[in-house]
Amino acid sequence: MAQILSLLVTIFLALASSGRCSNVYSRKDFPEGFAFGAGASAYQWEGAVNEDGRKPSVWDTLVHSRNTSNGDITCDGYHKYKEDVQLMVETGLNAYRFSISWSRLIPNGRGHVNPKGLQFYKNFIQQLVNHGIEPHVTLYHDDHPQSIEDEYGGWLNRRMIKDFTAYADVCFREFGSNVKFWTTINEANIYSIGGYGNGFTPPGRCSPPGCSSGNSSTEPYIVGHNLLLAHASVSRLYKRKYKDIQGGSVGISIFLLGFKPSTSSKDDELALQRAKAFYFGWILGPLTFGDYPDEMKTAVGLRLPVFSEEESEQVKGSSDFIGIMQYLAATVANMKSKPSHPDFDSDMGAFVNLIGNYSAFNEKYAVVPWAMEAVLDHIKQSYGNPPLYILENDLQDTPRIEYLQAYIGAVLKSIRNGSNTRGYFVWSFMDLFELLTGYDYSYGLYSVNFSDPHRKRSPKLSAHWYSAFLKGNTIFLGSQDIAQLQSDFSSSS
């Protein structure tokens, strides 16, 4: 690593002396206490799916039913967590985001707590804390127990609110002395669409013929509604029972795009406002104001669930912070005609065209840091400037350093403009099982040799860059320099 860092510093000094580093910043420019970390999720990292009492989750069921690659072993983090924490220390992380597997902790969804699952998370969390790394825990990352799905339909049924709250209660009770940051639901908006609108994510439901069962016109809104009520229930539980003792905070996370209109026409500008209402306002509207945006009420009509007065008061103000997943920018154009079978996209009445030729199976991200600034500014202006954590933001390694430089800089610029952003987490700490692409695409700062029974981890060039930045070595590179450095790094590796 020392040779790589030396080469990075040499290039930085050359660039700085040539005047090409006008936007240089360092970690010291961020507010005191700002969290810099990385993350992973239980199913994508742990493996050991049949060990020590864990039972199947909807994620297990989906990938095995489609005969695709799976997370049965993946990084084997369940057995290698001590090694991974040591890598976090070497990298310089001061925070780490991960999720708890409901199926490992409470295998049947409710009732009996699995002692071996409980001990694993206690050990892992203690290992983080012992090394000065702040745990940021997600309670739900698309992976409720399959038994609950079979019994009553999971998130489509309000019974889920009670079971999810009871699961959260166990987590708060057992881990809360060491965990101060709790995210209830991962990407609440995208989970509702992916799991119940297009069937891409667990439990894989959408209207036929795309899926064997589901209703894309109603189920995403039902699930989104139940997620908000469950989040509010968990938040209320924490404030009533644990907050005064443990001093932590409870938030929720959403996936957001940086939008701009396709043209300057009035129709496209109105489409832009609808897109913001559907992507931002679907979750942030109830959390901030106690109700859905008017644009959604008008477009979705009776298919959009209604909060009772009591529910509205419970949901409003129930998040201590908002987690943001921000990768992409998009242009928005008005949709002139709607299909006969409505869904989220047609209800929105807008074509969202991603910038950078991105698709779920062909990731080519554009480096457009204005998208991050636009997201943070819109939340500041429209939703009361709540505390924010950037929980995911990254891409594949070759252009990653340029991307990280630009987006971390955009976060700093937004903070200087008044955004209440308090943390930035790279996705992901190491290569993982990815739901849509399996092992074909890798996003980790560290590569994992999935052909090796020991799942050997190796730092990528981006790990060296991020580590140098976290340790105070401000290193900024141009595209050509990064490409050359990547070539040199690959050859030496």
Coordinates of C-alpha atoms in Angstrom, one line a residue:
M1 CA 0.0 0.0 0.0
A2 CA 2.9 2.4 0.8
Q3 CA 4.1 2.3 -2.8
I4 CA 0.6 3.1 -4.2
L5 CA 0.1 6.0 -1.7
S6 CA 3.5 7.3 -2.7
L7 CA 2.6 7.3 -6.3
L8 CA -0.8 9.0 -5.6
V9 CA 0.9 11.7 -3.6
T10 CA 3.5 12.3 -6.4
I11 CA 0.7 12.7 -9.0
F12 CA -1.2 15.0 -6.7
L13 CA 1.8 17.3 -6.2
A14 CA 2.3 17.4 -9.9
L15 CA -1.3 18.3 -10.5
A16 CA -1.4 20.9 -7.7
S17 CA 1.8 22.6 -9.0
S18 CA 0.3 22.8 -12.5
G19 CA -2.8 24.5 -11.3
R20 CA -5.2 21.7 -12.1
C21 CA -6.5 21.2 -8.5
S22 CA -8.7 24.3 -8.1
N23 CA -11.4 22.3 -6.2
V24 CA -9.1 20.6 -3.7
Y25 CA -10.6 19.9 -0.3
S26 CA -9.7 17.7 2.6
R27 CA -11.4 15.7 5.3
K28 CA -10.7 18.6 7.6
D29 CA -13.0 20.8 5.6
F30 CA -16.0 18.7 6.8
P31 CA -17.8 19.5 10.1
E32 CA -16.5 18.0 13.3
G33 CA -18.2 14.6 13.9
F34 CA -19.0 14.1 10.2
A35 CA -19.2 10.3 9.6
F36 CA -17.1 8.8 6.7
G37 CA -17.8 5.1 6.2
A38 CA -18.8 2.3 3.9
G39 CA -21.5 -0.4 4.0
A40 CA -22.9 -3.8 3.2
S41 CA -26.1 -5.7 3.9
A42 CA -26.7 -9.0 5.7
Y43 CA -27.8 -11.2 2.8
Q44 CA -25.2 -9.7 0.4
W45 CA -22.2 -10.1 2.9
E46 CA -22.9 -12.7 5.6
G47 CA -23.4 -16.0 3.7
A48 CA -23.9 -18.9 6.1
V49 CA -27.6 -19.0 5.1
N50 CA -28.3 -22.5 6.6
E51 CA -26.0 -22.2 9.6
D52 CA -26.7 -21.8 13.3
G53 CA -30.5 -21.6 13.2
R54 CA -31.0 -19.1 10.4
K55 CA -34.1 -19.8 8.2
P56 CA -34.9 -18.6 4.7
S57 CA -35.8 -15.0 3.9
V58 CA -37.7 -13.7 0.9
W59 CA -34.4 -13.0 -0.7
D60 CA -33.3 -16.6 -0.5
T61 CA -36.6 -17.7 -2.0
L62 CA -36.5 -15.2 -4.9
V63 CA -33.0 -15.9 -6.1
H64 CA -33.3 -19.7 -5.8
S65 CA -36.7 -19.7 -7.6
R66 CA -35.1 -17.9 -10.5
N67 CA -32.1 -20.2 -10.6
T68 CA -29.7 -17.3 -10.5
S69 CA -26.5 -16.8 -8.5
N70 CA -27.2 -16.3 -4.8
G71 CA -25.9 -15.2 -1.4
D72 CA -25.6 -18.6 0.2
I73 CA -21.9 -18.0 0.8
T74 CA -21.1 -14.7 -0.8
C75 CA -18.3 -13.0 1.2
D76 CA -18.7 -15.3 4.1
G77 CA -18.8 -12.3 6.5
Y78 CA -20.5 -14.5 9.1
H79 CA -17.1 -16.2 9.7
K80 CA -14.7 -13.5 8.5
Y81 CA -16.1 -10.4 10.3
K82 CA -13.0 -10.0 12.5
E83 CA -10.8 -9.8 9.4
D84 CA -13.2 -7.4 7.8
V85 CA -13.2 -5.1 10.8
Q86 CA -9.4 -5.0 10.7
L87 CA -9.6 -3.9 7.0
M88 CA -12.0 -1.1 8.1
V89 CA -9.4 0.0 10.6
E90 CA -6.6 -0.1 8.1
T91 CA -8.8 1.9 5.6
G92 CA -9.6 4.6 8.2
L93 CA -13.3 4.2 8.5
N94 CA -14.9 5.9 11.5
A95 CA -18.4 4.4 10.7
Y96 CA -19.8 1.3 9.2
R97 CA -23.3 0.6 7.9
F98 CA -24.7 -2.9 7.9
S99 CA -28.1 -4.7 8.3
I100 CA -29.3 -7.3 10.7
S101 CA -30.9 -10.4 9.2
W102 CA -34.4 -10.8 10.7
S103 CA -34.2 -14.5 9.6
R104 CA -31.0 -15.0 11.6
L105 CA -32.1 -13.2 14.7
I106 CA -35.7 -14.4 14.9
P107 CA -35.9 -17.2 12.4
N108 CA -39.7 -17.6 12.4
G109 CA -40.3 -13.9 12.2
R110 CA -41.6 -13.6 15.8
G111 CA -41.2 -15.3 19.1
H112 CA -38.1 -17.4 19.7
V113 CA -34.8 -15.4 19.5
N114 CA -32.0 -17.5 18.0
P115 CA -29.1 -17.4 20.5
K116 CA -26.4 -18.0 18.0
G117 CA -27.7 -15.3 15.7
L118 CA -27.9 -12.9 18.6
Q119 CA -24.3 -13.7 19.7
F120 CA -23.0 -13.2 16.2
Y121 CA -24.4 -9.6 16.0
K122 CA -23.3 -8.9 19.5
N123 CA -19.7 -10.0 18.7
F124 CA -19.7 -8.1 15.4
I125 CA -21.0 -4.9 16.9
Q126 CA -18.5 -5.1 19.8
Q127 CA -15.7 -5.7 17.4
L128 CA -16.6 -2.5 15.6
V129 CA -16.9 -0.5 18.8
N130 CA -13.6 -1.8 20.2
H131 CA -11.9 -0.4 17.1
G132 CA -13.5 3.0 17.2
I133 CA -16.0 2.4 14.4
E134 CA -19.5 3.7 14.8
P135 CA -22.2 1.0 13.9
H136 CA -25.0 2.3 11.7
V137 CA -27.6 -0.5 11.7
T138 CA -30.4 -1.1 9.2
L139 CA -33.2 -3.2 10.6
Y140 CA -34.7 -4.2 7.3
H141 CA -32.8 -4.6 3.9
D142 CA -35.4 -6.4 1.8
D143 CA -35.2 -9.7 3.7
H144 CA -38.1 -10.6 6.0
P145 CA -38.5 -14.3 7.0
Q146 CA -40.2 -16.3 4.3
S147 CA -42.5 -17.8 6.9
I148 CA -44.1 -14.4 7.4
E149 CA -44.6 -14.0 3.7
D150 CA -46.2 -17.4 3.5
E151 CA -48.4 -16.8 6.5
Y152 CA -50.0 -13.5 5.7
G153 CA -48.3 -11.8 2.8
G154 CA -45.6 -9.8 4.5
W155 CA -45.8 -6.0 3.9
L156 CA -49.1 -6.3 2.1
N157 CA -50.7 -7.0 5.5
R158 CA -50.8 -4.6 8.5
R159 CA -50.0 -7.5 10.7
M160 CA -46.4 -6.9 9.6
I161 CA -46.3 -3.6 11.6
K162 CA -46.7 -5.4 14.9
D163 CA -44.2 -8.2 14.0
F164 CA -41.6 -5.7 12.7
T165 CA -42.0 -3.6 15.8
A166 CA -41.4 -6.6 18.0
Y167 CA -38.3 -7.5 16.0
A168 CA -37.0 -4.0 16.4
D169 CA -37.7 -4.1 20.1
V170 CA -35.3 -7.1 20.4
C171 CA -32.6 -5.3 18.4
F172 CA -32.9 -2.1 20.6
R173 CA -32.9 -4.2 23.8
E174 CA -29.9 -6.4 22.8
F175 CA -27.7 -4.0 20.8
G176 CA -28.8 -0.5 21.7
S177 CA -26.1 0.1 24.3
N178 CA -23.6 0.1 21.5
V179 CA -25.7 1.3 18.5
K180 CA -26.8 4.9 18.3
F181 CA -27.9 5.1 14.7
W182 CA -30.8 2.9 13.5
T183 CA -32.3 3.0 10.0
T184 CA -35.7 1.2 10.0
I185 CA -36.2 0.5 6.2
N186 CA -33.7 0.5 3.4
E187 CA -34.8 2.5 0.4
A188 CA -38.5 2.5 1.3
N189 CA -39.6 3.9 -2.0
I190 CA -37.6 1.6 -4.3
Y191 CA -38.3 -1.4 -2.2
S192 CA -42.0 -0.8 -2.7
I193 CA -41.6 -0.4 -6.4
G194 CA -39.0 -3.2 -6.9
G195 CA -40.7 -5.8 -4.8
Y196 CA -44.3 -5.0 -5.8
G197 CA -44.3 -2.9 -8.9
N198 CA -41.8 -4.6 -11.3
G199 CA -40.9 -7.7 -9.4
F200 CA -37.1 -7.2 -9.6
T201 CA -36.5 -7.4 -5.8
P202 CA -38.0 -9.6 -3.1
P203 CA -40.7 -10.8 -2.9
G204 CA -40.8 -10.5 -6.7
R205 CA -44.5 -9.4 -7.2
C206 CA -46.0 -7.4 -10.0
S207 CA -48.9 -7.6 -12.4
P208 CA -49.0 -10.6 -14.8
P209 CA -47.5 -11.5 -17.2
G210 CA -44.4 -9.9 -15.7
C211 CA -44.8 -11.8 -12.5
S212 CA -46.9 -14.8 -11.5
S213 CA -48.8 -12.8 -9.0
G214 CA -49.3 -9.2 -7.8
N215 CA -50.9 -5.9 -8.8
S216 CA -48.5 -3.2 -9.9
S217 CA -51.3 -0.5 -9.7
T218 CA -52.1 -1.0 -6.0
E219 CA -49.5 -3.0 -4.1
P220 CA -46.6 -0.6 -4.2
Y221 CA -48.7 2.1 -2.5
I222 CA -50.1 -0.4 0.0
V223 CA -46.6 -1.5 0.9
G224 CA -45.2 2.0 1.0
H225 CA -48.0 3.0 3.4
N226 CA -47.4 0.0 5.7
L227 CA -43.6 0.7 5.7
L228 CA -44.3 4.3 6.9
L229 CA -46.6 3.1 9.6
A230 CA -44.1 0.4 10.7
H231 CA -41.3 3.0 10.7
A232 CA -43.5 5.3 12.9
S233 CA -44.3 2.5 15.2
V234 CA -40.7 1.5 15.7
S235 CA -39.7 5.2 16.1
R236 CA -42.4 5.6 18.7
L237 CA -41.3 2.5 20.6
Y238 CA -37.7 3.7 20.7
K239 CA -38.6 7.2 22.0
R240 CA -40.9 5.7 24.6
K241 CA -38.7 2.9 25.8
Y242 CA -35.1 3.4 24.9
K243 CA -34.1 6.9 23.8
D244 CA -33.6 8.4 27.3
I245 CA -31.4 5.5 28.3
Q246 CA -29.5 4.8 25.1
G247 CA -29.4 8.2 23.5
G248 CA -29.7 7.0 19.9
S249 CA -31.7 8.1 16.9
V250 CA -34.1 6.4 14.4
G251 CA -34.4 7.2 10.7
I252 CA -35.4 5.8 7.4
S253 CA -33.7 5.7 4.0
I254 CA -34.9 6.4 0.4
F255 CA -33.4 6.3 -3.1
L256 CA -33.3 9.6 -4.9
L257 CA -32.4 10.8 -8.4
G258 CA -31.0 14.2 -9.4
F259 CA -33.7 15.5 -11.8
K260 CA -33.7 18.1 -14.5
P261 CA -36.3 18.8 -17.2
S262 CA -35.7 17.4 -20.7
T263 CA -36.6 20.8 -22.2
S264 CA -37.7 24.2 -21.0
S265 CA -41.3 23.6 -21.9
K266 CA -44.0 24.1 -19.3
D267 CA -45.1 20.4 -19.7
D268 CA -41.7 19.1 -18.9
E269 CA -41.3 21.5 -16.0
L270 CA -44.7 20.2 -14.6
A271 CA -43.5 16.6 -15.2
L272 CA -40.3 17.5 -13.2
Q273 CA -42.5 18.6 -10.2
R274 CA -44.5 15.4 -10.4
A275 CA -41.3 13.3 -10.5
K276 CA -40.1 15.1 -7.4
A277 CA -43.4 14.5 -5.7
F278 CA -43.4 10.8 -6.4
Y279 CA -39.7 10.1 -5.7
F280 CA -39.1 12.5 -2.8
G281 CA -42.6 13.3 -1.5
W282 CA -44.0 9.8 -1.3
I283 CA -41.9 9.1 1.8
L284 CA -40.7 12.6 2.9
G285 CA -44.2 14.2 2.6
P286 CA -45.8 12.0 5.3
L287 CA -42.7 12.2 7.5
T288 CA -42.6 16.0 7.2
F289 CA -46.2 17.1 6.8
G290 CA -48.2 14.0 7.8
D291 CA -49.6 13.3 4.3
Y292 CA -48.9 12.4 0.7
P293 CA -48.2 15.1 -1.9
D294 CA -51.2 16.5 -3.7
E295 CA -49.7 15.4 -7.0
M296 CA -49.8 11.8 -5.9
K297 CA -53.4 12.1 -4.5
T298 CA -54.6 13.5 -7.8
A299 CA -52.8 10.9 -10.0
V300 CA -53.3 7.8 -7.9
G301 CA -56.8 8.6 -6.6
L302 CA -58.5 5.8 -4.6
R303 CA -55.5 3.5 -5.1
L304 CA -53.5 5.6 -2.7
P305 CA -54.1 4.6 1.0
V306 CA -55.3 7.3 3.4
F307 CA -53.8 8.1 6.8
S308 CA -56.2 8.4 9.6
E309 CA -55.8 11.6 11.7
E310 CA -54.0 9.5 14.4
E311 CA -51.7 7.8 11.9
S312 CA -50.8 11.1 10.3
E313 CA -49.7 12.5 13.6
Q314 CA -47.7 9.4 14.4
V315 CA -45.9 9.4 11.0
K316 CA -45.2 13.1 11.0
G317 CA -41.9 13.9 12.6
S318 CA -41.1 10.2 13.2
S319 CA -37.6 10.3 11.6
D320 CA -34.6 11.7 13.5
F321 CA -32.7 11.6 10.2
I322 CA -33.1 10.6 6.5
G323 CA -30.7 8.2 4.8
I324 CA -30.1 9.0 1.1
M325 CA -29.1 6.6 -1.6
Q326 CA -27.9 8.8 -4.5
Y327 CA -26.2 7.4 -7.6
L328 CA -27.8 8.8 -10.7
A329 CA -29.0 11.8 -12.6
A330 CA -32.0 11.8 -15.0
T331 CA -33.9 14.1 -17.3
V332 CA -37.7 14.2 -17.0
A333 CA -40.2 14.6 -19.9
N334 CA -43.9 14.8 -19.8
M335 CA -45.8 11.6 -20.6
K336 CA -48.6 12.6 -23.0
S337 CA -50.6 9.4 -23.0
K338 CA -50.9 6.8 -20.2
P339 CA -51.3 3.0 -20.5
S340 CA -54.6 1.3 -19.7
H341 CA -53.0 -0.5 -16.8
P342 CA -51.5 2.1 -14.4
D343 CA -48.4 1.7 -12.4
F344 CA -46.0 4.0 -10.5
D345 CA -44.4 5.4 -13.7
S346 CA -47.6 6.1 -15.5
D347 CA -49.2 7.5 -12.4
M348 CA -46.2 9.9 -12.3
G349 CA -47.0 10.9 -15.9
A350 CA -43.3 11.4 -16.7
F351 CA -40.6 9.7 -18.6
V352 CA -37.5 9.5 -16.4
N353 CA -34.4 9.0 -18.7
L354 CA -31.2 8.2 -16.8
I355 CA -28.1 10.0 -17.7
G356 CA -25.1 7.8 -18.5
N357 CA -26.7 4.9 -20.3
Y358 CA -27.5 3.2 -17.0
S359 CA -29.6 0.1 -16.7
A360 CA -29.9 -2.6 -14.1
F361 CA -27.6 -4.9 -16.1
N362 CA -25.2 -2.4 -17.7
E363 CA -23.9 0.1 -15.2
K364 CA -22.3 3.1 -16.9
Y365 CA -22.6 6.0 -14.5
A366 CA -22.1 9.5 -15.5
V367 CA -20.0 11.6 -13.2
V368 CA -22.6 14.4 -12.6
P369 CA -22.1 15.8 -9.0
W370 CA -24.8 18.4 -9.6
A371 CA -27.3 15.5 -9.1
M372 CA -26.1 15.1 -5.5
E373 CA -26.3 18.8 -4.9
A374 CA -29.8 19.0 -6.4
V375 CA -31.1 16.2 -4.1
L376 CA -29.6 17.7 -1.0
D377 CA -30.8 21.2 -1.9
H378 CA -34.4 20.0 -2.7
I379 CA -34.6 18.3 0.7
K380 CA -33.3 21.4 2.4
Q381 CA -35.7 23.7 0.7
S382 CA -38.8 21.5 0.7
Y383 CA -38.7 19.3 3.7
G384 CA -37.3 21.3 6.6
N385 CA -33.6 20.5 6.2
P386 CA -33.6 17.4 8.3
P387 CA -30.3 15.6 9.3
L388 CA -29.1 13.6 6.3
Y389 CA -26.7 10.7 5.9
I390 CA -25.5 9.7 2.4
L391 CA -25.8 5.9 2.9
E392 CA -24.9 4.8 -0.6
N393 CA -23.0 6.5 -3.4
D394 CA -20.5 4.7 -5.6
L395 CA -19.8 2.7 -8.8
Q396 CA -17.4 0.2 -10.3
D397 CA -13.7 0.8 -9.7
T398 CA -12.2 2.1 -12.9
P399 CA -13.9 5.5 -12.9
R400 CA -14.6 5.4 -9.2
I401 CA -11.9 7.8 -7.9
E402 CA -13.1 10.6 -10.2
Y403 CA -16.6 9.8 -9.1
L404 CA -15.7 9.9 -5.4
Q405 CA -13.8 13.1 -5.7
A406 CA -16.7 14.8 -7.5
Y407 CA -19.5 13.6 -5.2
I408 CA -17.8 14.1 -1.9
G409 CA -17.0 17.5 -3.1
A410 CA -20.6 18.1 -4.0
V411 CA -21.6 17.0 -0.5
L412 CA -19.2 19.5 1.0
K413 CA -20.5 22.3 -1.2
S414 CA -24.1 21.5 -0.1
I415 CA -23.0 21.6 3.5
R416 CA -21.5 25.0 3.0
N417 CA -24.8 26.0 1.4
G418 CA -26.7 25.0 4.5
S419 CA -27.5 21.3 4.0
N420 CA -27.7 19.4 7.3
T421 CA -25.8 16.4 5.9
R422 CA -23.9 14.5 8.6
G423 CA -22.3 11.5 6.9
Y424 CA -21.1 9.8 3.7
F425 CA -20.9 6.1 3.2
V426 CA -19.4 4.4 0.2
W427 CA -21.3 1.4 -1.3
S428 CA -19.9 -1.1 -0.8
F429 CA -17.0 -1.9 1.5
M430 CA -16.2 -5.0 -0.5
D431 CA -17.5 -6.9 -3.5
L432 CA -20.9 -8.5 -2.6
F433 CA -23.7 -10.6 -4.1
E434 CA -25.8 -8.0 -6.0
L435 CA -29.5 -8.8 -6.4
L436 CA -29.9 -7.8 -10.0
T437 CA -26.5 -8.7 -11.3
G438 CA -25.1 -11.4 -9.0
Y439 CA -21.3 -11.4 -9.2
D440 CA -21.1 -9.9 -12.7
Y441 CA -20.5 -6.4 -11.4
S442 CA -18.4 -5.4 -8.4
Y443 CA -18.8 -2.2 -6.4
G444 CA -16.4 -2.9 -3.4
L445 CA -13.5 -0.9 -2.3
Y446 CA -12.0 -4.4 -1.7
S447 CA -12.3 -7.2 -4.3
V448 CA -13.3 -10.6 -3.1
N449 CA -12.1 -13.7 -4.9
F450 CA -15.3 -15.7 -5.0
S451 CA -13.5 -18.7 -6.5
D452 CA -11.3 -19.0 -3.4
P453 CA -12.8 -21.0 -0.6
H454 CA -11.3 -18.5 1.8
R455 CA -12.8 -15.5 0.0
K456 CA -9.6 -13.6 -0.1
R457 CA -10.0 -9.8 0.1
S458 CA -7.7 -7.4 -1.8
P459 CA -7.7 -3.6 -1.9
K460 CA -8.6 -1.9 -5.1
L461 CA -7.1 1.4 -6.2
S462 CA -10.2 3.2 -4.9
A463 CA -9.6 1.7 -1.4
H464 CA -6.1 3.3 -1.5
W465 CA -7.6 6.6 -2.6
Y466 CA -10.4 6.6 0.0
S467 CA -8.0 5.6 2.8
A468 CA -5.6 8.4 1.9
F469 CA -8.4 10.9 1.9
L470 CA -9.7 9.6 5.3
K471 CA -6.2 9.9 6.8
G472 CA -5.8 13.5 5.7
N473 CA -3.8 13.1 2.5
T474 CA -5.7 15.3 0.0
I475 CA -5.2 13.6 -3.4
F476 CA -7.0 14.8 -6.5
L477 CA -6.5 13.2 -9.9
G478 CA -7.8 13.9 -13.4
S479 CA -9.4 11.3 -15.6
Q480 CA -6.2 10.5 -17.6
D481 CA -4.1 10.3 -14.5
I482 CA -6.6 7.9 -12.9
A483 CA -6.7 5.7 -16.0
Q484 CA -2.8 5.6 -16.0
L485 CA -2.7 4.9 -12.3
Q486 CA -5.3 2.2 -12.6
S487 CA -3.2 0.6 -15.4
D488 CA 0.0 0.8 -13.2
F489 CA -1.9 -0.6 -10.2
S490 CA -3.4 -3.5 -12.2
S491 CA 0.0 -4.4 -13.6
S492 CA 1.7 -4.3 -10.1
S493 CA -1.2 -6.3 -8.6

